Amino acid sequence: MQYVVGFLSGIIDRLAGLTGNYGLAVIGLTVAFRLVLLPVTIIQARSLQAINILKPEEEKIRKKYKDDPERLQLEIMDLYRRHKVNPASSCIVLAIQMPPLMAMIQALGANEALTGAAFAGLTLGQPGGWVMAIVAALTTYLSTKFSPTMGAAGQQGQAQNVMTIFMVGLMFYLGWKFAAAVSLYIITANLLGLVEKFVVPQPQIGPEGLRPSEKR
C-alpha cells in the first residue's frame, strides 16, 4: 500500500508541475482515477440496476415458497441465472474499488507539497472545515440518492438507508478532519459519479435475459 501511496503522490506532483496548481492536479488525478475505474463502475451499476429490476420477481418467489427454504433458495438462484445476473457481483466490485480509494485519500493527506498549496481560497494541506465537510457529505448523499437501487422496499430498502447514512457521515468526517485536498477529491469524485449514473445504460428484460437498453 505504501508504494501505491507514494506513486499517487508522485503523480500529483507531476500534474501540479504541468497545471501550475495543486488543486487542478487533484481534480485531474481524480478524473483519471475515475476513468480507470469506469469499466468496474459500469459492471457495478448494471448489476445493481439488474437486481433492482428483478426484485419484484424475487419477492413473488419469497412469498410463494416462504415455507420451503430449500426450494426458495433454488428458485431465487434460478431467477438470477436465467437473467445472467450475479447478485454478489456488486459487492465484489465494491471490494475491488476500496483499496485504491483508500490509497488515494492517504496520498492526498501525506503529500507535503499540499501543506501550503492554495486553490479556490482553500489551503489544500489544511482541514477544509465545516463548509467542505458539508459539501462532501451533500454530494455523497446525492450520489447515493441516484443509485439504481434507491427506493427499494423491505429489508433491502432499510439496508440502503443505513448504508447511505454511514457513507454520508463518513464523508462528512473525512471532509472535516482531513486536509481540504481530500474533500476536493471526494467532491470531484461524487460529481463525476453522478454523471456516470446518467450515462450508464439501464438494463431491460428481454427474451434472452437482462440486457443494457440502447437509450435511457
mmCIF file of C-alpha atoms in Angstrom:
data_model
loop_
_atom_site.group_PDB
_atom_site.id
_atom_site.type_symbol
_atom_site.label_atom_id
_atom_site.label_comp_id
_atom_site.label_asym_id
_atom_site.label_seq_id
_atom_site.Cartn_x
_atom_site.Cartn_y
_atom_site.Cartn_z
ATOM 1 C CA MET A 1 0.000 0.000 0.000
ATOM 2 C CA GLN A 2 2.851 2.382 0.851
ATOM 3 C CA TYR A 3 4.250 2.003 -2.662
ATOM 4 C CA VAL A 4 0.872 2.866 -4.187
ATOM 5 C CA VAL A 5 0.530 5.905 -1.903
ATOM 6 C CA GLY A 6 3.984 7.134 -2.923
ATOM 7 C CA PHE A 7 3.207 6.518 -6.597
ATOM 8 C CA LEU A 8 -0.032 8.513 -6.452
ATOM 9 C CA SER A 9 1.669 11.303 -4.513
ATOM 10 C CA GLY A 10 4.322 11.500 -7.233
ATOM 11 C CA ILE A 11 1.641 11.766 -9.917
ATOM 12 C CA ILE A 12 0.050 14.656 -8.007
ATOM 13 C CA ASP A 13 3.398 16.476 -8.014
ATOM 14 C CA ARG A 14 3.859 15.899 -11.752
ATOM 15 C CA LEU A 15 0.345 17.076 -12.569
ATOM 16 C CA ALA A 16 0.896 20.150 -10.409
ATOM 17 C CA GLY A 17 4.021 20.867 -12.429
ATOM 18 C CA LEU A 18 2.015 20.641 -15.648
ATOM 19 C CA THR A 19 -1.013 22.641 -14.496
ATOM 20 C CA GLY A 20 0.756 25.032 -12.147
ATOM 21 C CA ASN A 21 -1.762 24.345 -9.371
ATOM 22 C CA TYR A 22 -2.157 21.515 -6.892
ATOM 23 C CA GLY A 23 -5.934 21.909 -6.833
ATOM 24 C CA LEU A 24 -6.110 21.289 -10.574
ATOM 25 C CA ALA A 25 -3.703 18.387 -10.080
ATOM 26 C CA VAL A 26 -6.057 16.784 -7.548
ATOM 27 C CA ILE A 27 -9.027 17.272 -9.878
ATOM 28 C CA GLY A 28 -7.069 15.896 -12.846
ATOM 29 C CA LEU A 29 -5.939 12.833 -10.917
ATOM 30 C CA THR A 30 -9.489 12.238 -9.699
ATOM 31 C CA VAL A 31 -10.780 12.341 -13.285
ATOM 32 C CA ALA A 32 -8.047 9.923 -14.399
ATOM 33 C CA PHE A 33 -8.779 7.689 -11.434
ATOM 34 C CA ARG A 34 -12.495 7.539 -12.257
ATOM 35 C CA LEU A 35 -11.723 6.785 -15.908
ATOM 36 C CA VAL A 36 -9.520 3.856 -14.900
ATOM 37 C CA LEU A 37 -12.299 2.540 -12.665
ATOM 38 C CA LEU A 38 -15.057 3.227 -15.212
ATOM 39 C CA PRO A 39 -15.313 -0.365 -16.535
ATOM 40 C CA VAL A 40 -15.622 -1.610 -12.956
ATOM 41 C CA THR A 41 -18.146 1.131 -12.164
ATOM 42 C CA ILE A 42 -20.260 0.142 -15.173
ATOM 43 C CA ILE A 43 -20.286 -3.501 -14.080
ATOM 44 C CA GLN A 44 -21.376 -2.484 -10.592
ATOM 45 C CA ALA A 45 -24.060 -0.089 -11.838
ATOM 46 C CA ARG A 46 -25.542 -2.617 -14.266
ATOM 47 C CA SER A 47 -25.527 -5.293 -11.601
ATOM 48 C CA LEU A 48 -27.370 -3.030 -9.147
ATOM 49 C CA GLN A 49 -29.862 -1.986 -11.814
ATOM 50 C CA ALA A 50 -30.478 -5.582 -12.828
ATOM 51 C CA ILE A 51 -31.019 -6.709 -9.237
ATOM 52 C CA ASN A 52 -33.477 -3.861 -8.734
ATOM 53 C CA ILE A 53 -35.426 -4.834 -11.863
ATOM 54 C CA LEU A 54 -35.641 -8.452 -10.732
ATOM 55 C CA LYS A 55 -36.614 -7.576 -7.159
ATOM 56 C CA PRO A 56 -40.415 -7.820 -7.731
ATOM 57 C CA GLU A 57 -39.971 -11.319 -9.173
ATOM 58 C CA GLU A 58 -37.798 -12.284 -6.225
ATOM 59 C CA GLU A 59 -40.445 -11.042 -3.778
ATOM 60 C CA LYS A 60 -43.085 -13.199 -5.510
ATOM 61 C CA ILE A 61 -40.825 -16.225 -5.154
ATOM 62 C CA ARG A 62 -40.225 -15.472 -1.477
ATOM 63 C CA LYS A 63 -43.960 -15.321 -0.810
ATOM 64 C CA LYS A 64 -44.687 -18.461 -2.811
ATOM 65 C CA TYR A 65 -42.011 -20.623 -1.166
ATOM 66 C CA LYS A 66 -41.793 -18.990 2.268
ATOM 67 C CA ASP A 67 -42.470 -22.361 3.933
ATOM 68 C CA ASP A 68 -39.853 -24.215 1.869
ATOM 69 C CA PRO A 69 -36.425 -22.547 2.419
ATOM 70 C CA GLU A 70 -34.538 -25.020 0.244
ATOM 71 C CA ARG A 71 -36.863 -24.579 -2.734
ATOM 72 C CA LEU A 72 -36.852 -20.829 -2.104
ATOM 73 C CA GLN A 73 -33.079 -20.588 -2.493
ATOM 74 C CA LEU A 74 -33.111 -22.757 -5.612
ATOM 75 C CA GLU A 75 -35.814 -20.646 -7.261
ATOM 76 C CA ILE A 76 -34.020 -17.371 -6.479
ATOM 77 C CA MET A 77 -30.740 -18.748 -7.832
ATOM 78 C CA ASP A 78 -32.554 -19.891 -10.970
ATOM 79 C CA LEU A 79 -34.120 -16.431 -11.400
ATOM 80 C CA TYR A 80 -30.739 -14.712 -11.433
ATOM 81 C CA ARG A 81 -29.185 -17.473 -13.550
ATOM 82 C CA ARG A 82 -31.859 -17.131 -16.239
ATOM 83 C CA HIS A 83 -31.239 -13.409 -16.475
ATOM 84 C CA LYS A 84 -27.443 -13.788 -16.289
ATOM 85 C CA VAL A 85 -27.134 -11.726 -13.112
ATOM 86 C CA ASN A 86 -24.716 -12.373 -10.260
ATOM 87 C CA PRO A 87 -26.222 -10.825 -7.106
ATOM 88 C CA ALA A 88 -22.807 -10.829 -5.416
ATOM 89 C CA SER A 89 -21.011 -9.002 -8.231
ATOM 90 C CA SER A 90 -21.770 -5.523 -6.893
ATOM 91 C CA CYS A 91 -20.186 -6.418 -3.537
ATOM 92 C CA ILE A 92 -17.146 -7.897 -5.252
ATOM 93 C CA VAL A 93 -16.727 -4.811 -7.416
ATOM 94 C CA LEU A 94 -17.061 -2.541 -4.374
ATOM 95 C CA ALA A 95 -14.378 -4.562 -2.575
ATOM 96 C CA ILE A 96 -12.066 -4.160 -5.576
ATOM 97 C CA GLN A 97 -12.524 -0.380 -5.544
ATOM 98 C CA MET A 98 -11.913 0.214 -1.833
ATOM 99 C CA PRO A 99 -8.106 -0.327 -1.593
ATOM 100 C CA PRO A 100 -7.216 2.145 -4.388
ATOM 101 C CA LEU A 101 -9.720 4.654 -2.981
ATOM 102 C CA MET A 102 -8.093 4.481 0.451
ATOM 103 C CA ALA A 103 -4.670 4.796 -1.177
ATOM 104 C CA MET A 104 -5.812 7.966 -2.940
ATOM 105 C CA ILE A 105 -7.015 9.523 0.310
ATOM 106 C CA GLN A 106 -3.747 8.597 2.033
ATOM 107 C CA ALA A 107 -1.698 10.036 -0.835
ATOM 108 C CA LEU A 108 -3.556 13.341 -0.637
ATOM 109 C CA GLY A 109 -3.096 13.506 3.111
ATOM 110 C CA ALA A 110 0.593 12.554 3.028
ATOM 111 C CA ASN A 111 1.776 14.854 0.213
ATOM 112 C CA GLU A 112 3.812 17.555 1.992
ATOM 113 C CA ALA A 113 3.712 19.860 -1.034
ATOM 114 C CA LEU A 114 -0.008 20.338 -0.413
ATOM 115 C CA THR A 115 0.648 21.897 3.005
ATOM 116 C CA GLY A 116 0.777 25.472 1.733
ATOM 117 C CA ALA A 117 -0.834 24.970 -1.679
ATOM 118 C CA ALA A 118 -3.868 27.178 -2.326
ATOM 119 C CA PHE A 119 -6.904 26.565 -4.518
ATOM 120 C CA ALA A 120 -10.198 28.484 -4.655
ATOM 121 C CA GLY A 121 -9.486 30.167 -1.343
ATOM 122 C CA LEU A 122 -8.552 26.895 0.370
ATOM 123 C CA THR A 123 -5.246 25.750 1.781
ATOM 124 C CA LEU A 124 -5.197 22.211 0.450
ATOM 125 C CA GLY A 125 -2.982 20.842 3.197
ATOM 126 C CA GLN A 126 -5.219 22.125 5.997
ATOM 127 C CA PRO A 127 -8.636 20.785 7.082
ATOM 128 C CA GLY A 128 -11.398 22.206 4.898
ATOM 129 C CA GLY A 129 -13.672 22.951 7.837
ATOM 130 C CA TRP A 130 -17.448 22.736 8.041
ATOM 131 C CA VAL A 131 -18.139 24.066 4.556
ATOM 132 C CA MET A 132 -16.066 21.447 2.744
ATOM 133 C CA ALA A 133 -17.364 18.743 5.079
ATOM 134 C CA ILE A 134 -20.974 19.689 4.324
ATOM 135 C CA VAL A 135 -20.362 19.824 0.560
ATOM 136 C CA ALA A 136 -18.586 16.447 0.669
ATOM 137 C CA ALA A 137 -21.495 14.942 2.621
ATOM 138 C CA LEU A 138 -24.125 16.554 0.369
ATOM 139 C CA THR A 139 -22.549 15.331 -2.871
ATOM 140 C CA THR A 140 -22.217 11.873 -1.318
ATOM 141 C CA TYR A 141 -25.919 11.910 -0.451
ATOM 142 C CA LEU A 142 -26.866 13.000 -3.974
ATOM 143 C CA SER A 143 -24.642 10.326 -5.483
ATOM 144 C CA THR A 144 -26.301 7.711 -3.271
ATOM 145 C CA LYS A 145 -29.799 9.087 -3.890
ATOM 146 C CA PHE A 146 -29.471 8.412 -7.619
ATOM 147 C CA SER A 147 -28.220 4.886 -7.036
ATOM 148 C CA PRO A 148 -30.038 2.350 -9.265
ATOM 149 C CA THR A 149 -31.479 0.545 -6.232
ATOM 150 C CA MET A 150 -32.578 3.524 -4.148
ATOM 151 C CA GLY A 151 -36.225 3.363 -3.219
ATOM 152 C CA ALA A 152 -36.316 -0.379 -2.731
ATOM 153 C CA ALA A 153 -38.740 -1.695 -0.154
ATOM 154 C CA GLY A 154 -38.386 -4.028 2.793
ATOM 155 C CA GLN A 155 -35.083 -5.176 4.238
ATOM 156 C CA GLN A 156 -33.167 -4.078 1.147
ATOM 157 C CA GLY A 157 -34.507 -0.551 1.494
ATOM 158 C CA GLN A 158 -33.601 -0.471 5.185
ATOM 159 C CA ALA A 159 -30.083 -1.670 4.413
ATOM 160 C CA GLN A 160 -29.726 1.033 1.756
ATOM 161 C CA ASN A 161 -30.827 3.715 4.203
ATOM 162 C CA VAL A 162 -28.283 2.535 6.768
ATOM 163 C CA MET A 163 -25.536 2.485 4.124
ATOM 164 C CA THR A 164 -26.492 5.974 2.945
ATOM 165 C CA ILE A 165 -26.333 7.365 6.477
ATOM 166 C CA PHE A 166 -22.988 5.653 7.053
ATOM 167 C CA MET A 167 -21.429 6.936 3.816
ATOM 168 C CA VAL A 168 -22.706 10.494 4.296
ATOM 169 C CA GLY A 169 -21.411 10.502 7.868
ATOM 170 C CA LEU A 170 -18.045 9.075 6.815
ATOM 171 C CA MET A 171 -17.562 11.627 4.038
ATOM 172 C CA PHE A 172 -18.541 14.444 6.411
ATOM 173 C CA TYR A 173 -15.944 13.206 8.894
ATOM 174 C CA LEU A 174 -13.229 12.928 6.228
ATOM 175 C CA GLY A 175 -14.084 16.386 4.909
ATOM 176 C CA TRP A 176 -13.969 17.914 8.373
ATOM 177 C CA LYS A 177 -10.980 16.051 9.829
ATOM 178 C CA PHE A 178 -8.634 15.638 6.866
ATOM 179 C CA ALA A 179 -6.899 18.054 4.504
ATOM 180 C CA ALA A 180 -9.040 20.105 2.119
ATOM 181 C CA ALA A 181 -7.393 18.187 -0.741
ATOM 182 C CA VAL A 182 -9.238 15.087 0.465
ATOM 183 C CA SER A 183 -12.541 16.994 0.417
ATOM 184 C CA LEU A 184 -11.747 18.234 -3.093
ATOM 185 C CA TYR A 185 -11.140 14.664 -4.196
ATOM 186 C CA ILE A 186 -14.376 13.403 -2.588
ATOM 187 C CA ILE A 187 -16.479 16.198 -4.092
ATOM 188 C CA THR A 188 -14.962 15.793 -7.567
ATOM 189 C CA ALA A 189 -15.369 12.002 -7.448
ATOM 190 C CA ASN A 190 -19.000 12.323 -6.345
ATOM 191 C CA LEU A 191 -19.839 14.784 -9.116
ATOM 192 C CA LEU A 192 -18.208 12.510 -11.688
ATOM 193 C CA GLY A 193 -20.125 9.594 -10.183
ATOM 194 C CA LEU A 194 -23.393 11.463 -10.703
ATOM 195 C CA VAL A 195 -22.508 11.979 -14.362
ATOM 196 C CA GLU A 196 -21.686 8.273 -14.718
ATOM 197 C CA LYS A 197 -25.060 7.261 -13.273
ATOM 198 C CA PHE A 198 -26.850 9.138 -16.049
ATOM 199 C CA VAL A 199 -24.509 7.804 -18.757
ATOM 200 C CA VAL A 200 -24.510 4.073 -17.946
ATOM 201 C CA PRO A 201 -27.409 2.405 -19.856
ATOM 202 C CA GLN A 202 -30.096 0.827 -17.704
ATOM 203 C CA PRO A 203 -30.640 -2.872 -18.456
ATOM 204 C CA GLN A 204 -34.003 -4.152 -19.668
ATOM 205 C CA ILE A 205 -35.539 -7.609 -19.524
ATOM 206 C CA GLY A 206 -35.629 -9.288 -22.922
ATOM 207 C CA PRO A 207 -36.194 -12.827 -24.212
ATOM 208 C CA GLU A 208 -32.536 -13.689 -23.538
ATOM 209 C CA GLY A 209 -32.470 -12.155 -20.068
ATOM 210 C CA LEU A 210 -31.324 -8.749 -18.942
ATOM 211 C CA ARG A 211 -29.531 -6.551 -21.434
ATOM 212 C CA PRO A 212 -28.479 -2.867 -21.451
ATOM 213 C CA SER A 213 -31.004 -0.563 -23.063
ATOM 214 C CA GLU A 214 -29.890 1.367 -26.118
ATOM 215 C CA LYS A 215 -31.235 4.616 -24.758
ATOM 216 C CA ARG A 216 -32.398 5.994 -21.418
#
